[in-house]
Coordinates of C-alpha atoms and ligand atoms in Angstrom, one line a residue:
M904 CA 21.3 -10.9 -2.2
P905 CA 20.8 -7.1 -2.1
L906 CA 17.1 -6.7 -2.8
D907 CA 14.5 -6.8 0.0
I908 CA 10.8 -6.4 -0.8
I909 CA 8.1 -5.1 1.6
V910 CA 4.6 -6.0 0.9
G911 CA 1.2 -5.5 2.6
S912 CA -0.2 -8.8 3.7
Q913 CA -3.8 -7.7 4.1
W914 CA -6.0 -5.0 2.4
G915 CA -3.4 -2.2 2.6
D916 CA -2.9 0.2 5.5
E917 CA -0.9 -2.3 7.5
G918 CA 1.7 0.3 8.5
K919 CA 4.2 -0.4 5.8
G920 CA 5.4 3.2 5.9
R921 CA 6.8 2.9 9.4
M922 CA 8.3 -0.5 8.7
V923 CA 10.0 0.8 5.5
D924 CA 11.2 3.8 7.5
L925 CA 12.8 1.4 10.0
L926 CA 14.4 -1.0 7.4
S927 CA 15.5 1.8 5.1
A928 CA 18.0 2.9 7.7
G929 CA 20.3 0.3 6.2
A930 CA 19.3 0.8 2.5
D931 CA 21.2 2.5 -0.3
I932 CA 18.1 2.9 -2.5
V933 CA 14.4 2.8 -1.6
A934 CA 12.1 2.1 -4.5
R935 CA 8.3 2.3 -4.9
Y936 CA 7.0 -0.2 -7.5
N937 CA 3.1 0.0 -7.8
G938 CA 0.0 2.0 -7.4
G939 CA -0.2 5.8 -7.2
D940 CA -1.5 8.4 -4.8
N941 CA -4.3 6.0 -3.7
A942 CA -1.7 5.0 -1.2
G943 CA -1.0 6.9 2.0
H944 CA 2.1 6.0 4.0
T945 CA 2.5 7.6 7.4
V946 CA 5.9 7.9 9.1
T947 CA 6.1 9.5 12.6
V948 CA 9.4 11.0 13.7
G949 CA 9.2 12.7 17.1
A950 CA 6.4 15.3 17.0
R951 CA 6.4 15.2 13.2
S952 CA 4.2 13.0 11.1
F953 CA 4.8 12.6 7.3
Q954 CA 2.1 11.4 5.0
L955 CA 3.5 10.2 1.7
H956 CA 1.6 9.1 -1.3
L957 CA 4.1 8.6 -4.0
I958 CA 7.7 9.1 -2.9
P959 CA 9.0 6.0 -1.0
S960 CA 8.7 6.4 2.8
G961 CA 12.5 5.6 3.2
V962 CA 13.3 9.0 1.9
I963 CA 12.9 10.5 5.4
H964 CA 16.3 9.0 6.1
P965 CA 19.2 11.2 4.8
Q966 CA 21.2 8.5 3.0
P967 CA 19.1 6.4 0.5
A968 CA 18.4 7.5 -3.0
A969 CA 14.7 7.2 -4.0
V970 CA 13.2 5.6 -7.0
I971 CA 9.7 5.5 -8.5
G972 CA 9.4 2.6 -10.8
N973 CA 7.6 1.9 -14.1
G974 CA 4.8 0.1 -12.2
V975 CA 3.6 3.3 -10.7
V976 CA 0.8 5.7 -12.1
L977 CA 1.7 9.2 -11.1
N978 CA -0.4 12.3 -10.6
P979 CA 2.1 15.2 -11.2
V980 CA 0.2 17.6 -9.0
V981 CA 0.5 15.2 -6.1
L982 CA 4.2 14.5 -6.8
L983 CA 5.1 18.2 -6.9
K984 CA 3.2 19.0 -3.7
E985 CA 4.9 16.1 -2.0
I986 CA 8.4 17.2 -3.1
E987 CA 7.6 20.7 -1.8
M988 CA 6.2 19.3 1.5
L989 CA 9.4 17.3 2.0
R990 CA 11.7 20.2 1.2
Q991 CA 9.8 22.4 3.6
A992 CA 10.4 19.8 6.3
G993 CA 14.2 20.0 5.5
I994 CA 14.4 16.7 3.6
H995 CA 16.7 16.9 0.6
I996 CA 15.0 16.1 -2.7
D997 CA 16.6 16.8 -6.1
P998 CA 17.0 14.9 -9.3
E999 CA 20.3 13.4 -8.1
R1000 CA 18.4 11.8 -5.2
L1001 CA 15.0 11.1 -6.7
K1002 CA 14.7 9.2 -10.0
I1003 CA 11.4 8.4 -11.7
S1004 CA 11.1 5.9 -14.5
H1005 CA 10.4 7.1 -17.9
A1006 CA 8.0 4.2 -18.3
A1007 CA 5.7 5.2 -15.3
H1008 CA 2.4 6.4 -16.5
L1009 CA 0.7 9.8 -15.9
I1010 CA -2.7 10.3 -14.2
T1011 CA -4.6 13.3 -15.7
P1012 CA -7.9 15.1 -14.7
A1013 CA -9.5 12.9 -17.4
H1014 CA -8.6 9.8 -15.5
L1015 CA -10.0 11.4 -12.3
A1016 CA -13.3 12.3 -14.1
L1017 CA -13.6 8.8 -15.5
D1018 CA -13.0 7.2 -12.0
A1019 CA -15.8 9.3 -10.6
A1020 CA -18.1 8.6 -13.5
Q1021 CA -17.5 4.8 -13.4
E1022 CA -18.0 4.6 -9.6
A1023 CA -21.3 6.6 -9.9
A1024 CA -22.5 4.3 -12.7
R1025 CA -21.8 1.2 -10.7
G1026 CA -24.5 2.2 -8.1
G1027 CA -24.9 -0.5 -5.5
R1028 CA -21.9 -2.5 -7.0
K1029 CA -19.4 0.3 -6.5
I1030 CA -15.8 -0.6 -5.6
G1031 CA -15.3 2.2 -3.2
T1032 CA -12.2 3.5 -5.1
T1033 CA -10.1 6.3 -3.7
L1034 CA -11.2 8.4 -6.7
R1035 CA -7.6 9.1 -7.6
G1036 CA -7.9 8.0 -11.2
I1037 CA -5.9 4.8 -10.6
G1038 CA -8.1 2.3 -12.5
P1039 CA -8.6 4.5 -15.5
A1040 CA -4.8 5.3 -15.7
Y1041 CA -3.9 1.6 -15.6
T1042 CA -6.7 1.0 -18.2
S1043 CA -5.0 3.6 -20.5
K1044 CA -1.7 1.7 -19.9
T1045 CA -3.0 -1.7 -20.7
S1046 CA -5.0 -0.5 -23.7
R1047 CA -1.7 1.1 -24.9
Q1048 CA -3.2 4.6 -25.0
G1049 CA -1.4 5.9 -21.8
L1050 CA 0.9 8.8 -21.4
R1051 CA 4.3 7.8 -20.2
L1052 CA 6.5 10.1 -18.2
G1053 CA 9.2 9.8 -20.9
E1054 CA 6.9 11.7 -23.3
M1055 CA 7.3 14.8 -21.2
R1056 CA 10.8 15.3 -22.5
S1057 CA 9.6 16.4 -26.0
A1058 CA 7.5 19.5 -25.4
E1059 CA 5.5 19.6 -28.7
T1060 CA 4.6 16.0 -29.0
F1061 CA 3.7 15.8 -25.3
H1062 CA 1.3 18.8 -25.6
A1063 CA -0.5 17.1 -28.5
A1064 CA -0.5 13.7 -26.8
V1065 CA -2.2 15.2 -23.7
R1066 CA -4.7 17.1 -25.8
S1067 CA -5.7 14.1 -27.8
H1068 CA -5.9 11.8 -24.6
V1069 CA -8.4 14.3 -23.1
Q1070 CA -10.4 14.4 -26.3
V1071 CA -10.6 10.6 -26.4
V1072 CA -11.8 10.5 -22.7
N1073 CA -14.2 13.3 -23.3
R1074 CA -16.0 11.1 -25.9
Q1075 CA -16.4 8.4 -23.2
L1076 CA -17.5 10.9 -20.6
S1077 CA -20.2 12.4 -22.7
R1078 CA -21.4 9.3 -24.6
L1079 CA -21.2 6.7 -21.8
F1080 CA -21.7 8.7 -18.7
D1081 CA -23.4 11.9 -19.7
V1082 CA -20.7 14.0 -18.0
E1083 CA -19.5 17.4 -19.1
P1084 CA -16.4 17.3 -21.2
L1085 CA -13.1 18.7 -19.9
D1086 CA -11.0 21.4 -21.7
P1087 CA -8.3 19.5 -23.6
E1088 CA -6.2 22.7 -24.4
A1089 CA -6.3 23.9 -20.8
I1090 CA -5.2 20.5 -19.4
A1091 CA -2.4 20.2 -22.1
D1092 CA -1.1 23.7 -21.0
E1093 CA -1.2 22.7 -17.4
Y1094 CA 0.7 19.5 -18.1
D1095 CA 3.4 21.5 -20.1
D1096 CA 4.2 23.2 -16.9
Y1097 CA 4.4 20.0 -14.9
A1098 CA 6.6 18.5 -17.7
R1099 CA 9.1 21.4 -17.2
Q1100 CA 9.3 20.7 -13.5
I1101 CA 9.3 16.9 -13.6
T1102 CA 11.6 16.2 -16.6
P1103 CA 14.8 16.6 -14.6
Y1104 CA 13.7 13.6 -12.4
I1105 CA 13.0 11.2 -15.3
A1106 CA 15.7 8.5 -15.5
D1107 CA 16.5 5.1 -16.7
V1108 CA 15.4 3.4 -13.4
T1109 CA 16.0 -0.2 -14.5
G1110 CA 19.5 0.7 -15.6
F1111 CA 20.2 2.6 -12.3
L1112 CA 18.9 -0.3 -10.2
S1113 CA 20.6 -3.0 -12.2
E1114 CA 24.0 -1.3 -11.8
A1115 CA 23.4 -0.7 -8.1
L1116 CA 22.3 -4.3 -7.5
T1117 CA 25.3 -5.7 -9.4
R1118 CA 27.5 -3.7 -7.2
G1119 CA 25.8 -5.1 -4.1
R1120 CA 24.1 -1.9 -3.0
R1121 CA 21.1 -2.6 -0.8
V1122 CA 17.7 -1.9 -2.4
L1123 CA 14.4 -1.8 -0.4
A1124 CA 11.4 -2.2 -2.7
E1125 CA 8.3 -0.7 -1.2
G1126 CA 4.8 -1.9 -2.3
A1127 CA 1.6 0.2 -1.9
Q1128 CA -1.8 -1.3 -0.9
G1129 CA -1.8 -5.0 0.0
T1130 CA -2.0 -8.6 -1.2
L1131 CA -5.8 -8.8 -1.0
L1132 CA -6.1 -5.7 -3.2
D1133 CA -3.9 -7.3 -5.9
L1134 CA -5.5 -7.2 -9.3
D1135 CA -4.8 -10.9 -10.0
H1136 CA -4.7 -12.4 -6.5
G1137 CA -6.9 -10.2 -4.4
T1138 CA -10.7 -10.0 -3.6
Y1139 CA -11.5 -9.3 -7.3
P1140 CA -13.4 -7.1 -8.4
F1141 CA -12.9 -5.2 -5.1
V1142 CA -9.2 -4.7 -5.8
T1143 CA -6.9 -2.0 -7.1
S1144 CA -5.6 -2.1 -10.6
S1145 CA -2.0 -3.0 -10.0
N1146 CA 0.0 -5.9 -8.5
P1147 CA 1.1 -5.0 -4.9
T1148 CA 2.3 -8.6 -4.3
A1149 CA 6.1 -9.3 -4.3
P1150 CA 6.4 -10.4 -7.9
G1151 CA 5.0 -6.9 -8.8
A1152 CA 8.2 -5.4 -7.4
L1153 CA 10.2 -7.2 -10.1
V1154 CA 8.0 -6.1 -12.9
G1155 CA 7.3 -2.6 -11.5
L1156 CA 10.9 -1.8 -11.1
G1157 CA 12.3 -3.8 -14.0
V1158 CA 14.7 -6.0 -12.0
G1159 CA 15.5 -9.7 -12.5
L1160 CA 14.6 -12.6 -10.3
G1161 CA 18.0 -13.4 -8.9
H1162 CA 18.5 -10.5 -6.5
V1163 CA 15.8 -11.1 -3.9
E1164 CA 16.8 -11.9 -0.3
R1165 CA 14.0 -11.0 2.1
V1166 CA 10.3 -10.7 1.4
I1167 CA 8.8 -9.0 4.4
G1168 CA 5.0 -9.2 4.8
V1169 CA 3.6 -6.4 7.0
T1170 CA 0.4 -7.3 8.8
K1171 CA -1.6 -5.6 11.5
A1172 CA -2.3 -7.4 14.8
F1173 CA -5.9 -7.3 13.6
Q1174 CA -7.6 -6.7 10.3
T1175 CA -8.7 -3.6 8.5
R1176 CA -10.2 -2.7 5.1
V1177 CA -11.3 0.5 3.3
G1178 CA -13.8 0.5 0.5
E1179 CA -16.3 -2.2 -0.4
G1180 CA -15.9 -6.0 -0.6
P1181 CA -15.9 -9.1 1.6
F1182 CA -14.5 -9.1 5.1
P1183 CA -15.3 -12.4 6.9
T1184 CA -13.9 -11.3 10.4
E1185 CA -15.4 -7.8 10.3
L1186 CA -16.6 -6.3 13.6
H1187 CA -19.2 -3.7 14.4
G1188 CA -20.3 -1.8 17.4
D1189 CA -18.2 -0.9 20.5
L1190 CA -15.5 -3.5 19.8
A1191 CA -15.0 -2.0 16.3
T1192 CA -14.9 1.6 17.7
R1193 CA -12.3 0.4 20.2
L1194 CA -10.1 -1.0 17.5
R1195 CA -10.6 1.9 15.1
G1196 CA -10.0 4.8 17.5
T1197 CA -11.8 8.1 17.3
G1198 CA -9.7 9.7 14.6
E1199 CA -8.0 12.1 16.9
N1200 CA -4.6 10.5 16.4
P1201 CA -2.9 10.1 13.0
W1202 CA -2.5 6.4 13.6
D1203 CA -6.3 5.8 14.2
E1204 CA -8.0 3.7 11.6
F1205 CA -9.0 6.4 9.2
G1206 CA -7.7 6.4 5.6
T1207 CA -4.6 8.6 5.1
T1208 CA -5.7 9.4 1.5
T1209 CA -9.5 9.7 1.8
G1210 CA -10.1 10.1 5.6
R1211 CA -12.7 7.3 5.4
P1212 CA -13.2 5.3 8.6
R1213 CA -11.6 1.8 8.0
R1214 CA -13.7 -1.3 8.6
V1215 CA -12.0 -3.4 11.3
G1216 CA -12.1 -7.0 12.5
W1217 CA -10.2 -9.8 14.1
L1218 CA -7.0 -11.1 12.5
D1219 CA -7.8 -13.5 9.7
C1220 CA -5.0 -16.2 9.5
V1221 CA -6.6 -18.0 6.5
L1222 CA -6.0 -14.8 4.5
L1223 CA -2.5 -14.3 6.1
R1224 CA -1.5 -17.9 5.2
Y1225 CA -2.7 -17.1 1.6
A1226 CA -0.6 -13.9 1.6
A1227 CA 2.5 -15.8 2.8
R1228 CA 2.0 -18.3 -0.1
I1229 CA 1.3 -15.7 -2.9
N1230 CA 4.2 -13.5 -1.9
G1231 CA 6.7 -16.2 -0.8
L1232 CA 7.1 -14.3 2.5
T1233 CA 10.3 -15.0 4.4
E1234 CA 9.1 -13.1 7.5
L1235 CA 6.3 -11.0 9.0
A1236 CA 6.5 -7.5 10.5
L1237 CA 3.5 -7.1 12.8
T1238 CA 2.2 -3.7 13.6
K1239 CA -0.1 -2.2 16.3
L1240 CA 0.2 -4.9 18.9
D1241 CA -0.3 -2.2 21.5
I1242 CA -3.9 -1.5 20.2
L1243 CA -4.9 -5.0 21.5
T1244 CA -3.9 -4.3 25.1
G1245 CA -6.9 -4.6 27.4
L1246 CA -9.0 -6.7 25.0
D1247 CA -9.7 -10.0 26.6
P1248 CA -10.3 -12.5 25.2
L1249 CA -8.7 -12.1 21.7
K1250 CA -9.9 -13.9 18.7
I1251 CA -8.0 -15.2 15.7
C1252 CA -9.6 -16.7 12.6
T1253 CA -7.9 -20.1 12.1
A1254 CA -10.1 -21.6 9.4
Y1255 CA -13.4 -21.1 7.5
R1256 CA -16.6 -23.2 7.6
V1257 CA -19.2 -23.7 4.9
G1258 CA -21.9 -26.1 6.3
D1259 CA -20.0 -29.1 7.5
E1260 CA -16.9 -28.4 5.4
I1261 CA -13.8 -26.9 7.1
Y1262 CA -11.3 -25.0 5.0
E1263 CA -7.8 -24.1 6.2
Q1264 CA -6.9 -22.8 2.7
L1265 CA -9.0 -20.9 0.3
P1266 CA -10.3 -23.3 -2.3
Y1267 CA -10.3 -20.7 -5.2
G1268 CA -8.5 -17.6 -3.8
P1269 CA -10.2 -14.8 -2.0
S1270 CA -12.6 -13.5 -4.8
D1271 CA -15.7 -14.8 -3.3
L1272 CA -15.5 -15.0 0.5
S1273 CA -19.2 -14.6 1.1
P1274 CA -20.0 -18.3 1.8
F1275 CA -17.3 -18.6 4.4
E1276 CA -17.9 -18.3 8.1
P1277 CA -14.8 -17.8 10.2
I1278 CA -13.8 -20.3 12.9
Y1279 CA -12.1 -18.6 15.8
A1280 CA -9.6 -19.6 18.4
E1281 CA -9.9 -17.6 21.6
L1282 CA -6.8 -16.5 23.4
P1283 CA -6.4 -14.7 26.7
G1284 CA -5.5 -11.0 26.3
W1285 CA -3.0 -9.0 28.3
H1286 CA -3.6 -5.8 30.4
S1287 CA -0.2 -4.3 31.0
D1288 CA 1.1 -1.5 28.7
V1289 CA 3.4 -2.9 26.0
S1290 CA 4.3 0.4 24.3
E1291 CA 7.6 0.7 26.2
V1292 CA 8.6 -3.0 25.7
R1293 CA 11.7 -3.5 23.4
R1294 CA 12.5 -7.1 24.0
W1295 CA 10.6 -10.3 23.2
E1296 CA 11.1 -11.6 26.7
D1297 CA 9.6 -8.5 28.3
L1298 CA 6.3 -8.9 26.5
P1299 CA 3.4 -10.3 28.6
E1300 CA 3.1 -14.1 28.3
E1301 CA -0.3 -13.7 26.6
A1302 CA 1.2 -11.4 24.0
R1303 CA 3.9 -13.8 23.2
A1304 CA 1.3 -16.6 22.9
Y1305 CA -0.7 -14.5 20.5
L1306 CA 2.3 -13.9 18.3
L1307 CA 3.5 -17.5 18.4
R1308 CA 0.0 -18.6 17.3
I1309 CA 0.2 -16.2 14.3
E1310 CA 3.5 -17.6 13.4
T1311 CA 2.2 -21.2 13.5
L1312 CA -1.0 -20.3 11.6
S1313 CA 0.7 -18.4 8.9
G1314 CA 3.8 -20.6 8.7
T1315 CA 6.0 -17.5 8.8
P1316 CA 8.3 -16.2 11.5
I1317 CA 7.6 -12.8 13.0
R1318 CA 10.8 -10.7 13.0
L1319 CA 9.5 -7.2 13.9
V1320 CA 6.7 -6.1 16.1
S1321 CA 5.6 -2.4 16.5
V1322 CA 4.1 -1.4 19.8
G1323 CA 3.5 2.3 19.1
P1324 CA 3.7 4.8 16.2
E1325 CA 7.2 6.2 17.0
R1326 CA 10.3 5.0 15.2
H1327 CA 11.8 3.4 18.3
Q1328 CA 8.6 1.6 19.4
V1329 CA 9.7 -1.7 17.8
I1330 CA 10.7 -5.1 19.1
E1331 CA 13.2 -6.9 16.9
I1332 CA 13.1 -10.7 17.2
S1333 CA 16.1 -12.7 16.0
Ligands
LIG2640 P1 -8.4 2.4 -6.3 O1 -7.0 1.8 -6.0 O2 -8.5 3.9 -5.9 O3 -8.9 2.1 -7.6 O4 -9.4 1.7 -5.2 C1 -9.7 0.3 -5.3 C2 -9.8 -0.4 -3.9 O5 -8.5 -0.4 -3.3 C3 -10.7 0.4 -3.0 O6 -11.4 -0.5 -2.1 C4 -9.8 1.2 -2.2 O7 -10.3 1.6 -0.9 C5 -8.6 0.3 -2.0 N1 -7.3 1.0 -1.9 C6 -6.6 1.6 -2.8 N2 -5.5 2.1 -2.3 C7 -5.5 1.7 -1.0 C8 -4.5 1.9 0.1 O8 -3.5 2.5 0.0 N3 -4.9 1.4 1.3 C9 -6.1 0.7 1.4 N4 -6.9 0.5 0.5 C10 -6.7 1.0 -0.7

């Protein structure tokens, strides 16, 4: 089967970008299926580090075509900047190579204003969104008032549609949130300009993919965010507004069920989260600082999109088991094993406790994790540098034991392990 799907198994930021980069070496098409520029995917090639928000990370390779599917919400300003950044770096992007679904939805300044107003109004119950207008853009979509990219192709009706969309949001901003209204005409003019630049990229993505899959061309579907941020299956309401889980790839690209081969869950060797919401294995103090890094390196635990320090903790295998189930994972790709070097002992959450009850599975999904206390297994750490290791058998025995324990607890084989940010710092396990 020619379709592989890469999903985040945690709360996003698992290092999907670099795994996509690795796996897309053999892909004909790389395809992004959900979210918007709330995502930040970092790919490091030599001295260069690329931060991508919308265009699939696999585009750094010269051969695959790139697709942005209907499941994505797209801020045109960010898209155009990203195209420019890639071109400056010598990466070929044109409408032959990059195709964007006519059914993807646009994010506008009105969505950004609503996101900020809604977060402010939530007070102590705020979600900690990336303030990129994601939730309001998906709300427009599901309330059937959204602006689809396809509308950009007819200049006059598009101008009127943008103007009327801003007028509708203005009423909400002033009546519900007491926020200054935006200028509908100025925004419509601005979007006319984006339409001229983006229209050549608009394509029948489902048709393009269907033909490619039928001909056996390899497609790599790249999710943004992670399983625990899934609107339906994550830690609701502290979630994003799309479906990052594997079935979201089929809906968000418009491809059928029969093409899928591998479903690769990317997980860090520990756990991180940005934004609010429950996090049973969260750590504070020196250990947290040790896992997070200081922010000096691009791979330290600070948000690619917002720069916020990520919350960090021990790996939670109850949640990983859940991710394996929801996505139907066929394998795991584990990132940042090198960060654990020198930490001894290591802990892994194997189950939860509430009073005398032990839970190895979540009884009602992850929405309310607050009553659960993690039960940890302690494992010996390792002290030798693993960043130059390229074969399973060359890993320290304690590192192998750590990985084997994760396989057992998640019920999923680990096929890839990254031991540093560079492309080549990966161990493939057959
Ligand atoms: P939104 O997607 O901006 O609405 O944010 C909703 C929640 O998802 C917040 O907790 C964000 O921090 C989180 N979130 C959104 N995108 C990402 C991501 O790419 N990585 C990690 N967390 C994310």
